[in-house]
């Protein structure tokens, strides 16, 4: 089955800096790659997603890039704010979703 | 925040006891899922259902059971056979397994007394 690896497990940045989280996947049949943000004790919320026929997608301060050849995709957050602090999960989907282990992002004011 | 509701928010299980977690959705979604989340780990699939009266095992189904008698409801029972049940349980739904967006409930924290 699919295997999704996510790095780093924790990331600490200064407010205003950029943050990058990377995921790799193993199955080239994966065709959909969402990113979820989860605040402590809350439900995961979809923040951005990308399909396998697209290389990059941007939504305000958040962007996702996909490299199908290398089988990796990344989340980029620019101009980070304290409210960006949360755990971020990547996922890859074939018929089911396979999740990465999460990155705890801490934005220091 | 509405659409998919989990209850209770916190649940305690005694040794040898079965407990049932509730998941209800009013999104008219066909597919429903149960995930387990342990600290520092990603979401692992327990069971999923693509349609009423049908469900399939996920990656960690042992010690769990489900039913799908109604489209809007997908309860999860944590049986006494699950020896390490303490975790955060998330229910999710989507229009179908071929559609992409997952909508999550707010979760149930299960602990062992």
Short mmCIF file of C-alpha atoms in Angstrom, two decimals, chain A:
data_model
loop_
_atom_site.label_atom_id
_atom_site.label_comp_id
_atom_site.label_asym_id
_atom_site.label_seq_id
_atom_site.Cartn_x
_atom_site.Cartn_y
_atom_site.Cartn_z
CA UNK A 1 0.00 0.00 0.00
CA UNK A 2 0.88 3.66 -0.01
CA UNK A 3 3.41 5.07 2.46
CA UNK A 4 3.51 8.77 3.25
CA UNK A 5 6.43 10.28 5.12
CA UNK A 6 6.33 13.80 6.49
CA UNK A 7 9.17 16.05 7.67
CA UNK A 8 9.99 17.75 9.93
CA UNK A 9 8.01 16.50 12.92
CA UNK A 10 8.37 19.89 14.63
CA UNK A 11 9.11 23.30 13.16
CA UNK A 12 9.64 26.54 15.01
CA UNK A 13 9.76 29.86 13.11
CA UNK A 14 9.68 33.52 13.96
CA UNK A 15 6.55 35.45 13.10
CA UNK A 16 6.81 36.77 9.54
CA UNK A 17 9.19 34.03 8.38
CA UNK A 18 8.26 31.28 5.93
CA UNK A 19 7.60 27.66 6.84
CA UNK A 20 7.99 24.64 4.57
CA UNK A 21 6.75 21.12 5.30
CA UNK A 22 7.60 18.24 3.00
CA UNK A 23 5.96 14.90 2.27
CA UNK A 24 6.99 11.98 0.13
CA UNK A 25 4.79 9.18 -1.12
CA UNK A 26 5.56 5.77 -2.55
CA UNK A 27 2.72 4.87 -4.94
CA UNK A 28 2.74 6.68 -8.27
CA UNK A 29 -1.00 5.94 -8.58
CA UNK A 30 -1.77 8.51 -5.85
CA UNK A 31 -3.72 11.30 -7.51
CA UNK A 32 -4.87 13.71 -4.83
CA UNK A 33 -2.82 15.42 -2.11
CA UNK A 34 -4.58 17.45 0.60
CA UNK A 35 -3.12 19.32 3.55
CA UNK A 36 -4.97 19.57 6.86
CA UNK A 37 -4.47 21.90 9.80
CA UNK A 38 -5.40 20.63 13.25
CA UNK A 39 -5.46 22.78 16.34
CA UNK A 40 -5.17 21.10 19.73
CA UNK A 41 -8.22 18.94 20.47
CA UNK A 42 -10.00 20.07 17.32
CA UNK A 43 -10.94 18.43 14.04
CA UNK A 44 -8.56 18.56 11.05
CA UNK A 45 -9.52 21.28 8.58
CA UNK A 46 -8.62 21.16 4.90
CA UNK A 47 -6.45 24.17 4.05
CA UNK A 48 -5.28 23.42 0.52
CA UNK A 49 -5.16 20.49 -1.89
CA UNK A 50 -3.64 19.63 -5.23
CA UNK A 51 -4.40 17.05 -7.89
CA UNK A 52 -1.78 15.03 -9.72
CA UNK A 53 -2.23 16.93 -12.99
CA UNK A 54 -1.19 20.23 -11.38
CA UNK A 55 2.30 21.28 -10.28
CA UNK A 56 1.50 24.17 -7.97
CA UNK A 57 -1.47 25.80 -6.28
CA UNK A 58 -1.61 28.96 -4.21
CA UNK A 59 -4.19 30.44 -1.85
CA UNK A 60 -3.12 33.73 -0.29
CA UNK A 61 -0.22 32.91 2.10
CA UNK A 62 -0.41 29.15 1.51
CA UNK A 63 0.93 27.22 -1.46
CA UNK A 64 1.45 23.57 -2.32
CA UNK A 65 3.90 22.20 -4.87
CA UNK A 66 3.91 18.70 -6.34
CA UNK A 67 6.78 16.87 -8.01
CA UNK A 68 5.31 13.69 -9.49
CA UNK A 69 8.62 12.42 -10.79
CA UNK A 70 10.26 12.58 -7.37
CA UNK A 71 6.98 11.68 -5.60
CA UNK A 72 7.06 14.54 -3.15
CA UNK A 73 4.87 17.51 -2.33
CA UNK A 74 5.37 20.45 -0.03
CA UNK A 75 3.35 23.00 1.91
CA UNK A 76 4.65 26.56 1.95
CA UNK A 77 3.36 29.17 4.38
CA UNK A 78 4.64 32.71 3.94
CA UNK A 79 4.47 35.62 6.40
CA UNK A 80 3.64 33.27 9.24
CA UNK A 81 1.43 34.46 12.08
CA UNK A 82 0.94 33.08 15.61
CA UNK A 83 -2.48 31.73 14.60
CA UNK A 84 -0.71 29.47 12.09
CA UNK A 85 0.58 27.46 15.06
CA UNK A 86 -0.98 23.99 14.81
CA UNK A 87 -0.26 20.47 13.61
CA UNK A 88 -0.26 20.07 9.84
CA UNK A 89 -0.93 16.75 8.10
CA UNK A 90 -0.34 15.79 4.52
CA UNK A 91 -2.16 12.95 2.81
CA UNK A 92 -2.08 11.03 -0.44
CA UNK A 93 -5.10 9.37 -1.95
CA UNK A 94 -5.51 6.44 -4.30
CA UNK A 95 -8.79 4.85 -3.28
CA UNK A 96 -8.16 5.57 0.40
CA UNK A 97 -6.38 8.39 2.18
CA UNK A 98 -2.93 7.76 3.64
CA UNK A 99 -1.78 10.37 6.14
CA UNK A 100 1.65 11.59 7.13
CA UNK A 101 2.63 11.63 10.80
CA UNK A 102 2.14 15.38 11.20
CA UNK A 103 4.28 18.49 11.74
CA UNK A 104 3.84 20.64 14.80
CA UNK A 105 4.39 24.24 13.70
CA UNK A 106 5.14 26.85 16.34
CA UNK A 107 5.18 30.48 15.25
CA UNK A 108 6.89 32.65 17.84
CA UNK A 109 5.65 36.23 18.16
#
